[in-house]
XYZ file of C-alpha atoms in Angstrom:
519
model
C -8.424 -16.744 -8.886
C -7.156 -20.021 -9.131
C -7.244 -19.254 -13.242
C -5.031 -16.377 -12.716
C -1.892 -18.946 -11.071
C -2.390 -20.536 -13.638
C -1.957 -17.695 -16.075
C 1.326 -17.190 -14.287
C 2.511 -20.704 -14.666
C 2.354 -20.812 -17.841
C 3.895 -17.662 -18.649
C 6.101 -18.988 -16.952
C 6.646 -21.992 -18.744
C 6.269 -19.888 -22.809
C 9.190 -17.526 -24.682
C 7.375 -14.255 -23.233
C 8.802 -14.330 -20.791
C 11.918 -12.638 -19.360
C 13.228 -12.802 -15.514
C 14.729 -9.452 -13.595
C 14.807 -7.079 -11.338
C 14.406 -4.190 -13.697
C 12.598 -3.787 -17.078
C 13.344 0.052 -19.467
C 10.679 0.514 -21.391
C 11.558 2.717 -24.645
C 9.070 4.621 -26.951
C 6.659 6.003 -24.353
C 5.071 9.262 -24.958
C 2.969 9.868 -21.973
C 2.880 8.624 -18.353
C 0.955 9.245 -15.214
C 1.089 7.450 -12.159
C -2.319 5.560 -12.869
C -0.802 4.014 -15.973
C 0.183 1.086 -13.803
C -1.787 -1.201 -11.058
C -0.399 -3.695 -8.652
C -1.797 -6.703 -9.000
C -3.007 -8.893 -5.481
C -3.607 -12.476 -4.642
C -3.876 -13.643 -1.168
C -3.393 -9.654 -0.324
C 0.744 -9.771 -1.818
C 0.755 -8.086 -4.838
C 1.960 -10.785 -7.421
C 2.540 -8.587 -10.869
C 1.514 -5.210 -12.421
C -0.523 -4.176 -15.187
C 1.050 -0.835 -17.552
C -0.854 0.806 -19.948
C 1.185 3.947 -21.918
C 0.319 5.490 -24.579
C 3.670 4.944 -27.359
C 3.828 6.269 -31.053
C 0.913 6.692 -33.854
C -0.828 3.799 -35.432
C -1.373 6.392 -38.647
C -2.213 9.919 -38.725
C -5.783 9.153 -37.182
C -5.198 5.673 -34.449
C -2.941 6.109 -31.608
C -1.094 3.829 -30.206
C -1.155 2.352 -26.516
C 0.518 -0.495 -25.167
C -0.906 -3.014 -22.600
C 1.976 -4.642 -20.557
C 1.566 -8.024 -17.998
C 4.577 -8.117 -15.394
C 4.513 -10.797 -13.133
C 5.561 -10.020 -10.188
C 10.110 -9.931 -10.407
C 8.945 -8.560 -13.641
C 8.742 -10.861 -15.868
C 7.036 -10.131 -19.010
C 4.161 -12.008 -19.039
C 2.125 -11.390 -22.165
C 1.771 -7.428 -24.025
C -0.423 -6.466 -26.739
C -0.827 -3.312 -28.544
C -3.812 -1.247 -28.749
C -5.172 1.304 -31.066
C -8.048 4.481 -30.326
C -8.518 7.419 -32.275
C -6.066 10.725 -32.355
C -5.784 12.736 -29.504
C -9.796 11.994 -28.769
C -8.704 9.636 -25.468
C -7.423 10.263 -21.602
C -7.335 7.029 -19.813
C -8.289 7.729 -16.502
C -7.047 4.154 -14.622
C -7.928 0.577 -14.314
C -8.483 -1.897 -11.635
C -8.147 -5.811 -11.624
C -10.241 -8.106 -9.741
C -8.673 -11.586 -9.855
C -9.280 -12.431 -13.607
C -10.640 -8.925 -15.655
C -9.095 -6.115 -15.373
C -11.490 -2.988 -16.761
C -9.793 0.227 -17.928
C -11.368 3.566 -17.993
C -11.178 6.335 -20.171
C -12.767 9.917 -21.025
C -13.718 9.700 -24.592
C -12.796 13.803 -24.850
C -14.963 14.530 -27.848
C -18.714 13.147 -27.083
C -17.597 13.943 -22.768
C -18.386 9.580 -22.807
C -16.700 8.036 -20.129
C -15.752 4.535 -21.391
C -15.207 0.998 -19.388
C -12.550 -1.546 -21.324
C -12.669 -5.658 -19.790
C -9.899 -7.582 -20.805
C -8.898 -11.283 -19.747
C -5.932 -12.319 -18.592
C -4.661 -13.724 -22.070
C -5.693 -9.663 -22.973
C -8.664 -10.390 -24.664
C -11.291 -7.820 -25.007
C -14.821 -9.035 -23.069
C -17.265 -6.962 -22.396
C -17.576 -2.039 -22.330
C -19.891 -0.305 -21.738
C -20.076 3.503 -21.783
C -21.739 5.814 -19.928
C -23.249 8.676 -21.659
C -23.363 12.734 -21.614
C -21.617 12.530 -18.251
C -21.656 16.421 -16.207
C -18.792 18.295 -16.928
C -17.928 18.897 -12.895
C -17.778 14.583 -12.423
C -15.613 14.213 -15.854
C -12.859 16.953 -14.803
C -12.998 15.912 -11.618
C -12.474 12.345 -12.943
C -9.599 13.774 -14.851
C -8.008 15.670 -12.455
C -7.644 13.069 -10.106
C -5.961 10.587 -12.151
C -3.528 12.817 -13.400
C -1.945 14.543 -9.875
C 1.327 14.640 -9.763
C 1.001 13.226 -6.269
C 2.155 9.355 -5.933
C -1.003 7.865 -4.365
C -2.511 4.776 -5.425
C -4.887 2.052 -4.441
C -7.744 5.271 -4.120
C -10.759 4.506 -3.740
C -12.463 7.685 -2.910
C -13.984 9.744 -4.293
C -14.694 8.994 -8.458
C -12.738 6.017 -8.268
C -12.991 2.316 -9.767
C -12.883 -0.384 -7.032
C -12.135 -3.770 -7.895
C -14.619 -6.651 -6.175
C -12.984 -10.010 -5.991
C -14.281 -12.208 -8.494
C -17.199 -10.715 -9.117
C -17.283 -7.543 -11.142
C -16.232 -3.793 -10.365
C -17.792 -0.413 -8.625
C -18.072 2.730 -10.260
C -17.738 5.760 -8.087
C -19.234 8.828 -9.266
C -22.099 11.995 -8.775
C -25.357 11.185 -8.946
C -27.095 12.519 -12.429
C -30.013 14.651 -10.737
C -27.436 16.238 -8.222
C -24.093 16.425 -8.342
C -23.975 17.296 -3.941
C -24.166 13.260 -3.505
C -23.112 10.716 -4.699
C -23.921 7.821 -7.485
C -22.506 3.960 -7.002
C -22.729 1.168 -10.237
C -21.834 -1.967 -10.054
C -20.708 -4.259 -12.809
C -19.919 -7.999 -13.281
C -16.991 -9.148 -14.885
C -17.841 -8.724 -18.156
C -19.210 -5.222 -17.630
C -22.989 -6.654 -17.445
C -25.032 -3.250 -14.896
C -25.621 -5.563 -11.607
C -27.349 -2.278 -9.723
C -26.862 0.878 -8.817
C -26.764 2.668 -5.978
C -27.802 6.508 -4.760
C -27.542 9.130 -1.790
C -31.351 9.499 -0.860
C -33.422 12.331 -2.410
C -35.638 13.700 0.306
C -32.416 13.421 2.779
C -31.360 17.541 1.975
C -27.815 17.474 2.421
C -24.092 17.306 0.821
C -23.093 14.510 0.898
C -19.606 12.979 -0.259
C -18.872 8.883 -0.081
C -15.636 7.193 0.015
C -15.575 3.197 -0.479
C -12.971 1.978 1.496
C -13.116 -2.062 0.879
C -15.435 -4.718 -0.989
C -15.877 -8.488 1.124
C -17.841 -11.138 -0.681
C -21.246 -9.962 1.737
C -20.597 -5.991 1.868
C -19.410 -2.287 -0.141
C -18.519 -0.696 2.653
C -17.374 3.383 2.624
C -17.191 6.040 4.586
C -19.974 9.355 4.354
C -19.908 12.750 5.051
C -23.387 14.854 5.331
C -23.454 18.216 6.144
C -26.491 21.210 5.591
C -24.299 23.284 4.012
C -21.504 23.754 1.182
C -19.550 26.023 3.118
C -20.908 24.357 6.530
C -18.810 23.040 9.586
C -21.138 22.069 11.090
C -19.686 17.837 9.540
C -20.441 13.897 10.787
C -19.123 11.136 9.407
C -21.537 8.057 8.664
C -20.712 4.465 8.340
C -22.142 3.004 4.950
C -22.454 -0.444 3.891
C -24.169 -2.049 0.946
C -25.628 -5.795 0.049
C -22.464 -6.566 -2.454
C -25.034 -8.695 -4.288
C -28.693 -6.459 -5.137
C -26.887 -3.230 -4.124
C -29.549 -2.236 -0.764
C -27.676 -0.356 2.125
C -27.738 -2.032 4.978
C -25.746 0.006 7.138
C -25.958 3.919 7.433
C -25.619 5.662 11.092
C -23.695 8.820 11.960
C -20.578 7.248 14.122
C -21.960 9.314 17.728
C -24.972 10.474 18.497
C -24.047 14.051 19.485
C -25.735 14.276 22.405
C -23.495 12.651 24.815
C -20.052 12.092 22.418
C -18.589 13.899 19.084
C -17.248 11.604 17.448
C -15.180 11.736 13.883
C -14.134 9.076 11.273
C -11.024 7.961 9.690
C -11.568 4.584 8.401
C -14.110 2.177 8.361
C -13.588 -1.742 7.376
C -15.251 -4.844 8.034
C -14.368 -8.639 9.466
C -15.770 -11.324 7.964
C -13.349 -13.608 10.155
C -15.383 -11.933 13.427
C -18.734 -10.795 11.263
C -18.222 -7.691 12.447
C -17.240 -3.647 11.531
C -14.865 -1.573 13.160
C -14.563 2.231 12.936
C -11.093 3.944 13.806
C -11.617 8.160 14.642
C -10.834 10.530 17.152
C -12.698 11.723 20.055
C -13.812 15.290 20.983
C -14.826 16.693 24.430
C -19.349 16.034 24.562
C -19.521 20.196 23.960
C -17.045 20.485 21.133
C -17.184 20.068 17.574
C -16.086 17.296 15.386
C -13.004 18.417 13.062
C -13.332 21.931 14.236
C -11.507 21.286 17.971
C -9.209 19.631 18.616
C -9.047 16.098 20.006
C -8.438 13.835 22.750
C -7.010 10.738 20.993
C -8.834 8.007 19.004
C -11.164 5.112 19.501
C -11.447 1.664 17.346
C -15.615 0.663 18.190
C -16.850 -2.362 17.289
C -20.809 -3.285 15.636
C -21.888 -5.960 15.116
C -23.847 -6.761 11.364
C -27.114 -5.140 13.254
C -25.343 -1.954 13.527
C -25.208 -2.523 17.464
C -22.039 -1.565 19.521
C -20.260 -4.412 20.883
C -16.938 -2.330 22.502
C -14.776 0.436 22.064
C -11.616 1.622 23.225
C -10.473 5.440 23.628
C -6.998 5.820 23.772
C -5.665 9.561 24.570
C -3.144 11.557 23.672
C -2.004 13.453 26.805
C -2.999 10.352 28.937
C -1.998 7.187 26.758
C 0.013 8.000 23.458
C 2.320 10.719 25.262
C 4.234 9.659 27.543
C 5.120 6.093 25.301
C 6.228 8.891 22.077
C 9.793 8.924 21.030
C 11.612 11.808 22.321
C 11.267 13.421 18.180
C 7.235 13.019 18.256
C 7.118 13.886 21.371
C 9.204 17.713 20.581
C 6.871 18.027 17.831
C 3.340 16.761 19.730
C 4.599 19.870 21.874
C 4.967 22.125 18.587
C 1.252 22.428 17.740
C 1.468 19.272 15.445
C -1.727 16.353 15.742
C -1.877 12.894 14.234
C -3.173 11.949 10.759
C -4.833 8.051 10.956
C -4.121 7.271 7.209
C -4.590 3.182 7.779
C -5.816 0.360 10.326
C -3.943 -3.419 10.500
C -4.783 -6.568 11.341
C -1.650 -9.401 11.978
C -2.033 -12.533 12.168
C -1.376 -12.270 16.293
C -4.385 -10.411 17.040
C -2.301 -7.444 17.142
C -3.468 -4.131 15.389
C -1.551 -1.837 13.952
C -2.551 2.010 13.161
C -0.396 4.055 10.825
C -0.802 8.071 11.539
C 0.845 11.011 10.342
C 2.077 14.692 11.947
C 0.687 17.696 11.164
C -0.221 21.267 12.045
C -1.869 24.033 11.216
C 0.646 27.206 10.368
C 1.318 29.818 8.460
C 3.086 30.114 5.626
C 3.057 30.047 1.555
C 4.792 27.467 -1.248
C 4.958 23.858 -0.893
C 5.290 20.475 -2.596
C 1.266 19.831 -3.570
C 0.951 22.479 -5.816
C -1.991 21.717 -7.715
C -4.129 23.730 -3.715
C -3.356 27.211 -6.240
C -5.064 30.219 -4.593
C -2.827 32.698 -2.380
C -3.801 31.387 1.321
C -1.684 32.831 4.340
C -2.096 29.476 6.582
C -0.789 25.862 4.790
C -0.287 22.760 6.197
C 2.766 20.827 7.751
C 3.256 17.774 7.372
C 5.851 16.186 10.501
C 6.750 12.387 11.244
C 5.717 8.927 10.363
C 3.887 7.516 13.934
C 3.179 3.633 14.340
C 0.902 2.691 17.193
C 0.523 -0.998 18.090
C -2.360 -2.239 20.006
C -2.852 -5.421 21.647
C -5.407 -8.082 20.756
C -7.905 -5.670 23.234
C -6.945 -2.794 21.769
C -5.280 -1.567 24.823
C -1.868 0.717 23.047
C 1.034 -1.719 23.423
C 3.570 1.348 22.452
C 4.297 3.914 19.907
C 7.328 3.661 16.903
C 8.000 6.687 14.679
C 9.845 8.006 11.924
C 11.670 11.012 11.566
C 11.549 12.551 7.941
C 11.892 16.279 6.914
C 8.852 17.701 7.280
C 6.487 19.479 4.550
C 4.464 22.100 3.510
C 1.060 22.025 1.414
C -0.529 25.076 0.942
C -4.540 24.660 2.265
C -6.798 26.586 -1.094
C -9.466 30.056 0.472
C -10.680 29.731 3.362
C -9.868 25.925 4.608
C -7.296 26.838 6.604
C -10.026 28.020 9.187
C -12.081 25.455 9.336
C -10.491 23.825 11.744
C -7.388 21.345 12.938
C -9.370 17.786 12.000
C -10.874 19.793 8.489
C -8.100 20.013 7.134
C -6.680 16.889 7.960
C -9.757 15.225 6.300
C -8.530 17.695 3.051
C -4.855 16.600 3.018
C -6.000 13.172 2.336
C -8.716 13.969 0.134
C -6.008 15.648 -2.573
C -3.345 13.697 -1.991
C -1.398 16.339 0.599
C 0.047 14.136 3.300
C 3.694 12.698 2.239
C 2.301 8.198 3.238
C 1.555 6.371 0.195
C 0.835 3.327 0.912
C 1.241 0.309 3.100
C 1.327 -3.534 1.839
C 1.633 -6.442 4.257
C 2.507 -10.684 3.307
C -0.433 -13.230 2.597
C 0.871 -15.149 6.310
C -0.708 -10.975 8.147
C 2.981 -11.189 10.104
C 4.718 -8.934 8.420
C 3.591 -4.992 6.745
C 5.351 -1.894 5.476
C 4.094 1.811 5.189
C 5.963 3.886 3.027
C 5.354 7.380 1.773
C 7.841 10.338 0.438
C 10.758 12.394 2.137
C 11.656 15.549 0.577
C 15.456 15.524 1.235
C 17.548 18.621 2.108
C 20.700 18.549 2.496
C 22.175 22.199 3.423
C 23.521 24.013 -0.066
C 22.152 20.730 -2.255
C 19.050 20.024 -4.058
C 15.916 18.697 -2.546
C 15.852 15.743 -3.233
C 12.782 13.118 -3.362
C 13.731 10.068 -1.308
C 10.806 7.449 -0.303
C 10.662 5.974 2.927
C 9.674 2.604 4.618
C 8.480 1.060 7.980
C 9.039 -2.255 8.831
C 6.699 -3.903 11.554
C 4.742 -6.750 12.394
C 4.683 -10.221 14.502
C 7.705 -11.176 15.779
C 9.288 -8.418 12.526
C 11.511 -5.291 14.178
C 10.296 -2.435 14.076
C 12.979 -1.055 10.820
C 12.959 1.937 8.980
C 14.280 2.041 5.462
C 14.773 5.137 2.320
C 15.662 4.114 -1.341
C 16.201 7.715 -3.182
C 14.251 8.256 -6.590
C 16.176 8.789 -10.077
C 16.969 12.990 -9.657
C 17.274 13.505 -13.626
C 13.713 11.729 -13.514
C 10.354 13.939 -15.177
C 8.151 12.673 -12.094
C 8.731 9.280 -10.075
C 5.993 6.959 -9.087
C 6.820 3.916 -6.023
C 4.602 0.968 -6.148
C 3.930 -2.091 -3.819
C 5.165 -5.107 -4.582
C 6.578 -8.735 -3.368
C 6.755 -8.656 0.485
C 11.041 -7.247 1.176
C 10.472 -4.802 -2.202
C 8.640 -1.579 -3.424
C 8.976 -1.237 -7.590
C 10.170 2.771 -8.100
C 9.102 3.767 -11.442
C 10.625 7.604 -12.928
C 9.289 8.515 -16.020
C 12.780 10.541 -18.757
C 10.129 12.798 -20.550
C 12.636 14.008 -23.460
C 14.092 10.126 -24.112
C 10.467 9.119 -23.671
C 12.010 6.714 -21.543
C 10.193 4.774 -18.303
C 12.413 2.269 -16.041
C 10.588 -0.204 -13.521
C 12.649 -1.786 -10.768
C 12.304 -3.728 -7.986
C 13.981 -2.378 -4.787
C 15.169 -5.151 -1.561
C 14.076 -3.470 1.526
C 16.582 -3.649 4.767
C 13.548 -4.382 6.563
């Protein structure tokens, strides 16, 4: 990380840097949401990396531009990379503090390829993952190019940076495609270890990675006895980051005296404990099928034993604290999906949630959810639950927005409200985008999309943001996207800002703009 700071300092003094809050790039023939990645240091955005296809180098080769920007959109460095024409599909990139890695699919050989570059944009390593099954390849490609503005997705089929240590690729088990398979590489893309589902377990498994620290790789795992089974059990899972040895694999609930579902799972290195947040149900109900009673926060020691649990009930605790707007939507059948848990420097915990419900209807914003289902998911307001250091509910804030509709494929809409929420999360159906924070942990802001529907006007895409934190007043701001853009995206930025990116396909132009928030 020290090398990264030295690199930026040297770049500031060099001739390549051009200060400014707006950048226009011409000659960009293709652009996807995964083409830009924020670069973090001390949990703050310190720059960006852009990878985009430009013009043809010659009849046999395509040109790709690789631009490195600082947090103020000053260009630090730039290189051009050539690849055989029409052969490669760019998927995503990742940065672990000293190395950039780019993820490609070779369309001719159907291999997956990883390429590593240092902060001077010099190539330092590569690895080819041969003979990838067509199912995995198509899922990876589809996830990378969905027309929805989702960032920092470390879920299925992802590439997760491990600060200073390397990268973890989450894919499918080569032997059984209904199981997970992990590979960890060092910063030069040398394989460190592999991990996969236990072949003795006869269940369907899906692993979502949530975080990586110096000690553990953690995630949430769902298991079910059959592909269409509604008996879904959530597991907490952790691996030793150095060896890949599984150190934790246990269900969030015992299934006898409690029924729980799992939303997030993380590790707190300061307290040497794991933290799980999810929803709880009646003992005779089914998790993710029946309506939950509320949400819980549970702390575990590194030995997997429960230290303490706090339950917050929707009716008794949350409902009386709701502002008028979300109280009305809750009465209309909306429930809450928890997106993230953020720990403040003063010990408070900020839980970001979004309302949703299952209702009849066709159409919707998420065109990639195909099918003729008569059931839709409706997305409501943003909510913020503020918990005190003992996990007691201190208050609830809300950000009302225009409600959107998501089509539900096949029979998903009849699987239970909780299952619908997990499905919408997996396929980026919610309006929530990300939460960013400052390095001190005193100021946060969560960003979401709002499809503004004014009577007599075309629907506008507006990015809303909610500011909160220790001593930071709760505030809401809105930023309107370029109405002429073929695609518009929002990314994390330095504290107090977001970065808007719009792509104008007819002009082959990409515009990057830092926007200061009124929060």
